[in-house]
mmCIF file of C-alpha atoms in Angstrom:
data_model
loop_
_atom_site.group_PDB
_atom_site.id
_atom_site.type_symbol
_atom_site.label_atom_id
_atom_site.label_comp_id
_atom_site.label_asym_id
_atom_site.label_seq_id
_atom_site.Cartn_x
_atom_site.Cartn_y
_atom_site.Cartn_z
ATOM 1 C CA UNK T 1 0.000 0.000 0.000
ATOM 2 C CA UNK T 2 1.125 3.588 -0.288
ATOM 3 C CA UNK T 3 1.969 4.048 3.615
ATOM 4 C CA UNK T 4 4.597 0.910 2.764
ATOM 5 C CA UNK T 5 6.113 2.513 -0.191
ATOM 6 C CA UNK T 6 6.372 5.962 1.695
ATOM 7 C CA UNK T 7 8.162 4.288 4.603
ATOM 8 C CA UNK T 8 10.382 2.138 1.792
ATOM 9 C CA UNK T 9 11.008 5.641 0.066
ATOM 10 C CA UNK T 10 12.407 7.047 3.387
ATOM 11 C CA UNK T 11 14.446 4.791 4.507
ATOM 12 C CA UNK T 12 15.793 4.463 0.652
ATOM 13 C CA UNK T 13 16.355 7.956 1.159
ATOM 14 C CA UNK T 14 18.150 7.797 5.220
ATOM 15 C CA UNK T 15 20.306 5.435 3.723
ATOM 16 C CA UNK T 16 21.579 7.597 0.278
ATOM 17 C CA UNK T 17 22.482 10.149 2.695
ATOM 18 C CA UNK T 18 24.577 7.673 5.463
ATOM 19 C CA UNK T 19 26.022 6.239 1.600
ATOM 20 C CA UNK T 20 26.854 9.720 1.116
ATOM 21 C CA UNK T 21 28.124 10.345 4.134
ATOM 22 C CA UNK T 22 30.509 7.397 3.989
ATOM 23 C CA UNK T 23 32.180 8.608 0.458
ATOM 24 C CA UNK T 24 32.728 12.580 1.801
ATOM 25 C CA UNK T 25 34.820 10.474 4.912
ATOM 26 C CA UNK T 26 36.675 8.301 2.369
ATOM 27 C CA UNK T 27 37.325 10.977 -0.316
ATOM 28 C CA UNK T 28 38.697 13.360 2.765
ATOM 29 C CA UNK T 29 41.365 9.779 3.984
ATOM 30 C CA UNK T 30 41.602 9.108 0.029
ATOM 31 C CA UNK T 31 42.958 13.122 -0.334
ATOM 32 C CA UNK T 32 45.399 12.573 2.427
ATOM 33 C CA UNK T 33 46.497 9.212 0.878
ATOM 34 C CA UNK T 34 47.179 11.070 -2.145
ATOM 35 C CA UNK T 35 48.893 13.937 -0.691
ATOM 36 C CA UNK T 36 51.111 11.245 1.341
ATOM 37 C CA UNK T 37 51.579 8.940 -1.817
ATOM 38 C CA UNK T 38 53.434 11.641 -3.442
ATOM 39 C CA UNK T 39 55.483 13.263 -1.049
ATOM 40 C CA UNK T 40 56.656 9.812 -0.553
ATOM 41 C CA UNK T 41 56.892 8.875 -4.129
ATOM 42 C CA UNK T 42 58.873 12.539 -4.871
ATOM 43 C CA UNK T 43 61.160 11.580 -2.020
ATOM 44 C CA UNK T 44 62.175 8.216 -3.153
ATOM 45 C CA UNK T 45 62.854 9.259 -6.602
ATOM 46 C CA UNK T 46 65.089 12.052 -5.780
ATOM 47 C CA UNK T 47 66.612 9.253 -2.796
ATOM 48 C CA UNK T 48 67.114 7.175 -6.013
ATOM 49 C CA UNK T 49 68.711 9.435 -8.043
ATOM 50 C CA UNK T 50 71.281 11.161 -5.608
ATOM 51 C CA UNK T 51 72.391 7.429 -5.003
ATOM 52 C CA UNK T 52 72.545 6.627 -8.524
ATOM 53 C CA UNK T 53 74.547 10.353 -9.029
ATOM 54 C CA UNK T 54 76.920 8.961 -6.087
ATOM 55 C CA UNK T 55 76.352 12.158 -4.639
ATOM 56 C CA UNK T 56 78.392 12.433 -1.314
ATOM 57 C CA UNK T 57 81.336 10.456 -2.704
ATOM 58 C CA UNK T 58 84.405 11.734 -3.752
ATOM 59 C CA UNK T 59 85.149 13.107 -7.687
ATOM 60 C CA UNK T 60 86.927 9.797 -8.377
ATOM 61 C CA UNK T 61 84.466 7.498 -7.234
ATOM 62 C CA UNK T 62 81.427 8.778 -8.910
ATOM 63 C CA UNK T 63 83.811 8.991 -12.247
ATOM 64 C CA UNK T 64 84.495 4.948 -11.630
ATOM 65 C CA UNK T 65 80.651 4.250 -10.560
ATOM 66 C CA UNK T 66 79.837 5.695 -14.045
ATOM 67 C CA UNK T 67 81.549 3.291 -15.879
ATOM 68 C CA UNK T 68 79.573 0.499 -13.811
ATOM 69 C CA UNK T 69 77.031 -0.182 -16.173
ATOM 70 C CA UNK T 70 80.236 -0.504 -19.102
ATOM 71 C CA UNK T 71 82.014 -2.381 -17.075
ATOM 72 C CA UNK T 72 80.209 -5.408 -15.050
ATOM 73 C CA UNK T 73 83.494 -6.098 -13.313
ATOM 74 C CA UNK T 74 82.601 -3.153 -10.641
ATOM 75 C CA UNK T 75 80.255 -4.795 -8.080
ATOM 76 C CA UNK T 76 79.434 -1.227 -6.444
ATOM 77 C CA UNK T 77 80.660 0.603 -3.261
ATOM 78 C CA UNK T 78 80.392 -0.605 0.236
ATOM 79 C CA UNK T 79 77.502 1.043 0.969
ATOM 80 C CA UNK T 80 76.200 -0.733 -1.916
ATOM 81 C CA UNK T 81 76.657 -3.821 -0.882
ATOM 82 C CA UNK T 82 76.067 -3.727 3.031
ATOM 83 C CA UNK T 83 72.787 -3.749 4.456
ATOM 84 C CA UNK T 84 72.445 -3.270 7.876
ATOM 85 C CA UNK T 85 69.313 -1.711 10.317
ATOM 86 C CA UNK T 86 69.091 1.479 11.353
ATOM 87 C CA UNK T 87 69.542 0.783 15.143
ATOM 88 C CA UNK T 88 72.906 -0.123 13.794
ATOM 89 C CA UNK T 89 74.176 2.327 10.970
ATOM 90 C CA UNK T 90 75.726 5.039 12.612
ATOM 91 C CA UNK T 91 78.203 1.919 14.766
ATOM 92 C CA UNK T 92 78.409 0.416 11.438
ATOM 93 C CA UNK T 93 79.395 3.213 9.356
ATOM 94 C CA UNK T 94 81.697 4.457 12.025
ATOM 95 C CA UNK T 95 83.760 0.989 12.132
ATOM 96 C CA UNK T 96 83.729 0.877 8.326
ATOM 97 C CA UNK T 97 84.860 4.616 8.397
ATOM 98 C CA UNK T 98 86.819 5.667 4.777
ATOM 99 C CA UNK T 99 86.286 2.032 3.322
ATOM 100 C CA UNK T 100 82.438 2.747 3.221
ATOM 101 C CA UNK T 101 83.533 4.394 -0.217
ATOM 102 C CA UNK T 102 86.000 1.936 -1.585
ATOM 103 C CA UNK T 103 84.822 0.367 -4.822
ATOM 104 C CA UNK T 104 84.347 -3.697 -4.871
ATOM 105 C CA UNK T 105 85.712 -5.348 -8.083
ATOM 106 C CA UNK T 106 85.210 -8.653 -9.764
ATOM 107 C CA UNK T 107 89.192 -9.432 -9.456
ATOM 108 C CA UNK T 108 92.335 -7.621 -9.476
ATOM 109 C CA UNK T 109 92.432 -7.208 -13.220
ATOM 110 C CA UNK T 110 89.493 -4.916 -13.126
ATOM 111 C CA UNK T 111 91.235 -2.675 -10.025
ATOM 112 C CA UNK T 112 94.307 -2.156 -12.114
ATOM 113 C CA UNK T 113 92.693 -1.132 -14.803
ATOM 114 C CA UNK T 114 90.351 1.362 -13.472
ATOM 115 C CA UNK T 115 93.645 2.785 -11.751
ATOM 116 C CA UNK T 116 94.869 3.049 -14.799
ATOM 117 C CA UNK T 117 91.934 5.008 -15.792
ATOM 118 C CA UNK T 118 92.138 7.394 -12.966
ATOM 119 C CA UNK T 119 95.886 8.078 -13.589
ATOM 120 C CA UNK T 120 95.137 8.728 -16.975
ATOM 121 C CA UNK T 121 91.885 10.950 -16.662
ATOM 122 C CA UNK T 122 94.365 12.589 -14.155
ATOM 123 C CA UNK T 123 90.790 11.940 -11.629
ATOM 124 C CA UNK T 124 92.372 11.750 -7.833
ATOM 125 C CA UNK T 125 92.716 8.201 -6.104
ATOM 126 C CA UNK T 126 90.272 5.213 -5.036
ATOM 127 C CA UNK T 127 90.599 2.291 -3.164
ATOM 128 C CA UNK T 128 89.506 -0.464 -4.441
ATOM 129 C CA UNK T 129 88.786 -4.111 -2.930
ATOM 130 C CA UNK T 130 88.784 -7.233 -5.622
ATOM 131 C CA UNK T 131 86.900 -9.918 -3.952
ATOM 132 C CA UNK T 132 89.295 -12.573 -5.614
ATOM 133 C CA UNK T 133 91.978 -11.394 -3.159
ATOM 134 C CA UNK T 134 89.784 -10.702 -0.556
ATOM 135 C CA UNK T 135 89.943 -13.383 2.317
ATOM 136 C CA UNK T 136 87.968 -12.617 5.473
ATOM 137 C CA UNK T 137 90.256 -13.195 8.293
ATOM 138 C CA UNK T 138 89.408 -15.204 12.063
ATOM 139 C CA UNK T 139 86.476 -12.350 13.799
ATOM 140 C CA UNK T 140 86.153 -11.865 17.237
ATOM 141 C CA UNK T 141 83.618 -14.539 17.101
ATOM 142 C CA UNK T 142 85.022 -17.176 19.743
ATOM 143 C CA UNK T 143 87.118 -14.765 21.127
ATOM 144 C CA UNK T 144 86.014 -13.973 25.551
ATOM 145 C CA UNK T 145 85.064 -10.137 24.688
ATOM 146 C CA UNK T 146 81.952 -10.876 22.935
ATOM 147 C CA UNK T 147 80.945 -11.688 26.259
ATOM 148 C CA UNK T 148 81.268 -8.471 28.196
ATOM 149 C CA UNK T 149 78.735 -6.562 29.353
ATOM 150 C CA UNK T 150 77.376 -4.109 27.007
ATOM 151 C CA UNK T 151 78.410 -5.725 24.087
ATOM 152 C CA UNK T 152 76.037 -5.705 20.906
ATOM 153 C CA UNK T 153 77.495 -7.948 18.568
ATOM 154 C CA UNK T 154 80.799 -8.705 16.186
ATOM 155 C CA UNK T 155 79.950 -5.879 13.579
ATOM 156 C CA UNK T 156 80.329 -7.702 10.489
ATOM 157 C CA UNK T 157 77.655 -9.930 12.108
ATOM 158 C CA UNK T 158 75.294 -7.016 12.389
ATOM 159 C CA UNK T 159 75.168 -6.076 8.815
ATOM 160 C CA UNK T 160 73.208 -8.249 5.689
ATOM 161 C CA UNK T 161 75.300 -9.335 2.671
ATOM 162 C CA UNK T 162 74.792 -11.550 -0.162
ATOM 163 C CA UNK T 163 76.636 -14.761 0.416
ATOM 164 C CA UNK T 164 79.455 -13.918 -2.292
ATOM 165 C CA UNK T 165 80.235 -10.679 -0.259
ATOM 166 C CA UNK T 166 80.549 -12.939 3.542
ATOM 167 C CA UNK T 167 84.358 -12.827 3.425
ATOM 168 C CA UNK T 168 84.526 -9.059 2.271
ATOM 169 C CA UNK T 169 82.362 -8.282 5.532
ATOM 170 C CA UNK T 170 84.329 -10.084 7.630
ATOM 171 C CA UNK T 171 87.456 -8.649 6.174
ATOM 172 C CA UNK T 172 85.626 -5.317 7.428
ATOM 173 C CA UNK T 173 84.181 -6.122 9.770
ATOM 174 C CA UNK T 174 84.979 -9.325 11.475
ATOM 175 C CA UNK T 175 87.452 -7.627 14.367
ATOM 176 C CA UNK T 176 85.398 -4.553 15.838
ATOM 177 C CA UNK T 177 83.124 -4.837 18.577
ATOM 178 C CA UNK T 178 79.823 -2.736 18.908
ATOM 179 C CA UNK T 179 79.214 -2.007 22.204
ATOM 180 C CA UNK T 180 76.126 -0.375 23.788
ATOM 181 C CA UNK T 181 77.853 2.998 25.170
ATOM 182 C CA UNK T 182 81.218 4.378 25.713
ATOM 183 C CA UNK T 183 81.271 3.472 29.013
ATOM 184 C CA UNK T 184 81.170 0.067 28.502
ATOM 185 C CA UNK T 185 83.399 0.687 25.707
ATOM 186 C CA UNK T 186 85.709 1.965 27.929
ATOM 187 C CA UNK T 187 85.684 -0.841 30.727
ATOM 188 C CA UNK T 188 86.664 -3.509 27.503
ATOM 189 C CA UNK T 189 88.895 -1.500 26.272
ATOM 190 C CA UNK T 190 91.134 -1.298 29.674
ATOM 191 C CA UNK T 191 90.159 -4.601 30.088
ATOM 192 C CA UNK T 192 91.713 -6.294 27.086
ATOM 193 C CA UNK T 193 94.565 -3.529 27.281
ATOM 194 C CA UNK T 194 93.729 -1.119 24.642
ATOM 195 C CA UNK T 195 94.282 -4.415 21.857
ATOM 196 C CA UNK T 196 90.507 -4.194 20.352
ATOM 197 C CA UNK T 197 89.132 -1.742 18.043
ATOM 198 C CA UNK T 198 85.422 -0.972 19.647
ATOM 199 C CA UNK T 199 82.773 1.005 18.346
ATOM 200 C CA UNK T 200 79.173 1.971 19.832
ATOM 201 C CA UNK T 201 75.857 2.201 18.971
ATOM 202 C CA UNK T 202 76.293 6.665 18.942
ATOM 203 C CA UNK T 203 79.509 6.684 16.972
ATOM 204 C CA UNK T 204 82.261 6.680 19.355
ATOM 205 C CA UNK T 205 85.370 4.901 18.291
ATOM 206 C CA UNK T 206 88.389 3.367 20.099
ATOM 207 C CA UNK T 207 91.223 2.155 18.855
ATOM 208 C CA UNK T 208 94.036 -0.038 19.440
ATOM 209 C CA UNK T 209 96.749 1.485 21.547
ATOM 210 C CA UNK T 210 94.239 4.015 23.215
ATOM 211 C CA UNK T 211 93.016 6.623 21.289
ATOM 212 C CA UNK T 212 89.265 7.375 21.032
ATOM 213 C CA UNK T 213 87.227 9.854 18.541
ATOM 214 C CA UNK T 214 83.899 10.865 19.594
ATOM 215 C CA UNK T 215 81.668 13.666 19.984
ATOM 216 C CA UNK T 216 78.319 14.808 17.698
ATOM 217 C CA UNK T 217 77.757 12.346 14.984
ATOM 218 C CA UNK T 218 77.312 14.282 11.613
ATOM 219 C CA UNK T 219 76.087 12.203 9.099
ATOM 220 C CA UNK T 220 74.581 14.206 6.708
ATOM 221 C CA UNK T 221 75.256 12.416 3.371
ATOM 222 C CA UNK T 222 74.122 8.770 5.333
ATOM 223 C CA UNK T 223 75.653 6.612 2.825
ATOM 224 C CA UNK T 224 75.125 3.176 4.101
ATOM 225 C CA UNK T 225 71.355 4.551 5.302
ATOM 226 C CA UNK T 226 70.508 5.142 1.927
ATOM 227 C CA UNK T 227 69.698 2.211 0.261
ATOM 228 C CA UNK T 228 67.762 0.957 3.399
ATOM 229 C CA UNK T 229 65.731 4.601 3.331
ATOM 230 C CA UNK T 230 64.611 3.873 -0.118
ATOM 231 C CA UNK T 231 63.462 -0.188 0.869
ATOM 232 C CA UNK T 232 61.157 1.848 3.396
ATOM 233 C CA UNK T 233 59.879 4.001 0.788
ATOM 234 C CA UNK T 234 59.291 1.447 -1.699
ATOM 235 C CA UNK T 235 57.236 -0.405 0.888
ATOM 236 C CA UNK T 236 55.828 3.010 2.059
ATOM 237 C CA UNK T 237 54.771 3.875 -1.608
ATOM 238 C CA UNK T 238 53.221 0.486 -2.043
ATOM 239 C CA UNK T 239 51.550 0.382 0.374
ATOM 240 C CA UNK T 240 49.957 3.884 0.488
ATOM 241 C CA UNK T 241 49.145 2.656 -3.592
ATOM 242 C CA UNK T 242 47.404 -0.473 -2.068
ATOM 243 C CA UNK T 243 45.861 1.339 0.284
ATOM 244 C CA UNK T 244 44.364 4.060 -2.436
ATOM 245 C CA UNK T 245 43.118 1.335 -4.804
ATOM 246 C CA UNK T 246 40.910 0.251 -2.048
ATOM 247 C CA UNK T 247 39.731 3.087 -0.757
ATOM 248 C CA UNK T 248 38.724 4.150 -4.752
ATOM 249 C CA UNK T 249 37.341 0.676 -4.412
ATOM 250 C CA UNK T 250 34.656 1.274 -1.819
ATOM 251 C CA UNK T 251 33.948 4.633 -2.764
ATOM 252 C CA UNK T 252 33.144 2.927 -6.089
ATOM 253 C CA UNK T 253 31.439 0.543 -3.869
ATOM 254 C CA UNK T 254 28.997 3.168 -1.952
ATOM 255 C CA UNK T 255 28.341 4.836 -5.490
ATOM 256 C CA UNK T 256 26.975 1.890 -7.190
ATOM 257 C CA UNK T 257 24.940 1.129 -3.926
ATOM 258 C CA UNK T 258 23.369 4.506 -3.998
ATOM 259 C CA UNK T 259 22.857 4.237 -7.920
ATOM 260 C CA UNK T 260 20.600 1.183 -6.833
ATOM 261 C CA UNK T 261 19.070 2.448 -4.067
ATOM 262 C CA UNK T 262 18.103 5.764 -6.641
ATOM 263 C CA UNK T 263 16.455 3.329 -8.835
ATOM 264 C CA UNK T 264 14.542 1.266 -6.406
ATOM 265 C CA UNK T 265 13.121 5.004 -5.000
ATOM 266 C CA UNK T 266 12.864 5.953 -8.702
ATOM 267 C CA UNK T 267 10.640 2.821 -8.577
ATOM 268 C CA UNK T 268 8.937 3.598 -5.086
ATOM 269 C CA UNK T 269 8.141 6.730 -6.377
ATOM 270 C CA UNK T 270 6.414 5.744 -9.683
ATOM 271 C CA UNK T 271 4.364 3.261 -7.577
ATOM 272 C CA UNK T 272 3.537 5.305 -5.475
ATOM 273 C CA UNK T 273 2.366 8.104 -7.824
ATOM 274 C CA UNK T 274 0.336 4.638 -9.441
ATOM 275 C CA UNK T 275 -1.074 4.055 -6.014
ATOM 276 C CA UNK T 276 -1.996 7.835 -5.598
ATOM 277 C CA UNK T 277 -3.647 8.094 -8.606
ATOM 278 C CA UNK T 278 -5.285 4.413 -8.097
ATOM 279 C CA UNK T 279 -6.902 5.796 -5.076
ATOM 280 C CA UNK T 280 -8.108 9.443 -6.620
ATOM 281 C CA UNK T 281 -9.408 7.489 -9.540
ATOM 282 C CA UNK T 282 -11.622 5.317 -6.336
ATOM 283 C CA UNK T 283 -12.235 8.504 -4.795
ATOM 284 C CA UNK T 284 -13.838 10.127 -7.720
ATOM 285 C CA UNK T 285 -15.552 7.042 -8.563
ATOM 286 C CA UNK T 286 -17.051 7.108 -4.779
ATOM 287 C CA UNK T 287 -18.161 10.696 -5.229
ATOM 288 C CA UNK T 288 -19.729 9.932 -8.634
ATOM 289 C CA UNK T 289 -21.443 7.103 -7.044
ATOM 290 C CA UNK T 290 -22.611 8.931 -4.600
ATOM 291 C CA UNK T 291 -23.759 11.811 -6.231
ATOM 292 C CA UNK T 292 -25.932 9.269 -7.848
ATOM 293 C CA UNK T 293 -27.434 7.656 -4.879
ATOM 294 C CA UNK T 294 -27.853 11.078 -3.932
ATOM 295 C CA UNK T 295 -29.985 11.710 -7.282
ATOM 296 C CA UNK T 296 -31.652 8.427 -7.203
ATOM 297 C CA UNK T 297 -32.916 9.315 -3.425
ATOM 298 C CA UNK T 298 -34.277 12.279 -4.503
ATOM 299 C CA UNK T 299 -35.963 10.672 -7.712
ATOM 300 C CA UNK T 300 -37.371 7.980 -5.307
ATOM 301 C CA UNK T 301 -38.251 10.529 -2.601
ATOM 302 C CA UNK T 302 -40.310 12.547 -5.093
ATOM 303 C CA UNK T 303 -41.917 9.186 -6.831
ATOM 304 C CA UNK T 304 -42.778 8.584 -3.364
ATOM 305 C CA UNK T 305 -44.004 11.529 -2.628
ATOM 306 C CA UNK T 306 -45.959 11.642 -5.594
ATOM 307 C CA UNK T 307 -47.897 8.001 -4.952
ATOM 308 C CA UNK T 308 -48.906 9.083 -1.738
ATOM 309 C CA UNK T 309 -50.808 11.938 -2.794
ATOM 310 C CA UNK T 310 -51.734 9.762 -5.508
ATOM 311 C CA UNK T 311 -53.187 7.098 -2.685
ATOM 312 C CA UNK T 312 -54.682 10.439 -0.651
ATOM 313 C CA UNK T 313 -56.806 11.899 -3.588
ATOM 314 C CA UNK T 314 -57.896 8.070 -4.285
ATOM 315 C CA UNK T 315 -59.299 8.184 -0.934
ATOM 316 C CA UNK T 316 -60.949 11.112 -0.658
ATOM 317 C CA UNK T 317 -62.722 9.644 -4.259
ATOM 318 C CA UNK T 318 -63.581 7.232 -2.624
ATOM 319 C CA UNK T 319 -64.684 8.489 0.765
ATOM 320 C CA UNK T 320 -66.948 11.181 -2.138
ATOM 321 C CA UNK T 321 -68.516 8.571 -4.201
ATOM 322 C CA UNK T 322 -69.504 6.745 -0.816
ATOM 323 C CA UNK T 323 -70.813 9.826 0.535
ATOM 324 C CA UNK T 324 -72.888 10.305 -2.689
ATOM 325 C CA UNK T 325 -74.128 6.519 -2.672
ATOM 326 C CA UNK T 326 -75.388 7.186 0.927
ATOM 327 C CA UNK T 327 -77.270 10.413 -0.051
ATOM 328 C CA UNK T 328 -79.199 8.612 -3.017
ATOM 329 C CA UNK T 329 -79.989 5.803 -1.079
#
């Protein structure tokens, strides 16, 4: 009936508007999305590009790196190569120190010639380390200071290489402690009389014999941070794209709900205008009907009306010829 479809239509209606409601929310998180999305994406390309410029390494380095994709014999720099977290990268990066921008070679063939190329170019000096004569030497590993207090690890166990590059890291690595703070640096180092080199976790160094660098930690060009920055932002940009694509999904979602709703109102409506006019069309015929009734009444009343008198002047005929009949007689 029509008091159905008028409740159907509202509620139709209530729930457009919560449909609505929902899309202004998501289009406001789908705006930020967007606004994050690219701020991250801008960032990672320009991360991507100052790495692949070398920018922060010296003249000579960034001349060899640009003969890397000519010359598959150059592996990358150490900062290429080492992963590590970033918990660990300024202890890291302090016990790799100059090395972090020494070029890795295929073999020693490869380093003499891309000496040769520097000498030539006249381009400054590199080091460079050819993993066929690289041999990682014995690490602290089963050595009694890994078990002091305060210590972190062996360094080149802290870092992630590929398995070709395990001797290379130990070569680096494989003798210098990371320990949690200088203090406990300090204690170790007195300890084991001034024969380790120790690093910690803030960038203070100390070295065999006794002498110690420290103080604020400047790491502006974070080489060795780099390449771990722009994993997070790949995952970051991913994920912020994954996120997008199904927030555009429900939006999509509440659209085509309210598109269905709109039709099944659309419908309410039209049956409802139906029903309307199905019941003025009744009404009218009720009026007209009684209208007629009415007329018929009045047609009756009158016919009526009219036999009575009818049935009155019959008897007073009849009362006259009786009263004549009783005169003559």
């Amino acid at each position: 009936n029509v008091n159905s479809i008028t409740d159907r239509i509202s509620k139709g209606n209530e729930e457009v508007s919560s449909h609505k409601a929902d899309i202004a929310e998501l289009n406001a998180t789908a705006d930020k999305l967007t606004q994050n999305y690219h701020r991250e994406k801008s960032r990672l390309e320009s991360l991507i590009n100052i790495t692949e410029r070398y920018d922060g390494y010296s003249n000579s380095i960034r001349k060899i790196m640009e003969l890397k994709d000519s010359n598959p014999g150059i592996l990358g720099v150490i900062a290429d190569i080492v992963k590590v977290e970033r918990k660990y990268e300024t202890a890291i990066e302090t016990a790799l120190g100059g090395t972090i921008q020494n070029i890795v070679t295929d073999k020693e063939s490869t380093a003499k010639e891309l000496i040769g190329y520097l000498k030539q170019n006249k381009l400054g000096r590199a080091t460079f380390l050819p993993l066929s004569a690289i041999s990682g030497r014995n690490t602290l590993e089963k050595e009694p200071c890994i078990n002091e207090p305060g210590v972190v690890g062996i360094a080149s166990n802290l870092v992630r290489v590929s398995f070709e590059y395990e001797n290379l890291a130990r070569y680096l690595l494989g003798r210098i402690l990371v320990v949690d703070n200088i203090d406990n640096a300090m204690a170790i180092a007195r300890k084991y009389k001034y024969s380790l080199r120790i690093v910690t976790l803030e960038g203070e160094q100390l070295n065999p014999g006794g002498s110690m660098t420290g103080g604020a930690f400047k790491n502006s060009s974070n080489l060795l941070g780099r390449r771990r920055e722009i994993e997070e932002l790949k995952n970051n940009v991913s994920e912020l794209s994954k996120s997008s694509t199904e927030l555009k999904a429900r939006i999509s979602d509440n659209r085509s709900r309210i598109s269905a709703l709109r039709e099944l109102i659309d419908n309410d409506n039209k049956a409802n205008r139906e029903a309307s006019l199905a019941v003025n069309t009744e009404q009218i015929n009720l009026r007209q009907a009684n209208i007629k009734l009415d007329e018929i009444k009045a047609v009756y009343e009158k016919d009526f009306a009219e036999s009575a008198d009818i049935d009155r002047q019959t008897r007073e005929i009849d009362e006259s010829k009786n009263q004549v009949s009783g005169s003559l007689s």
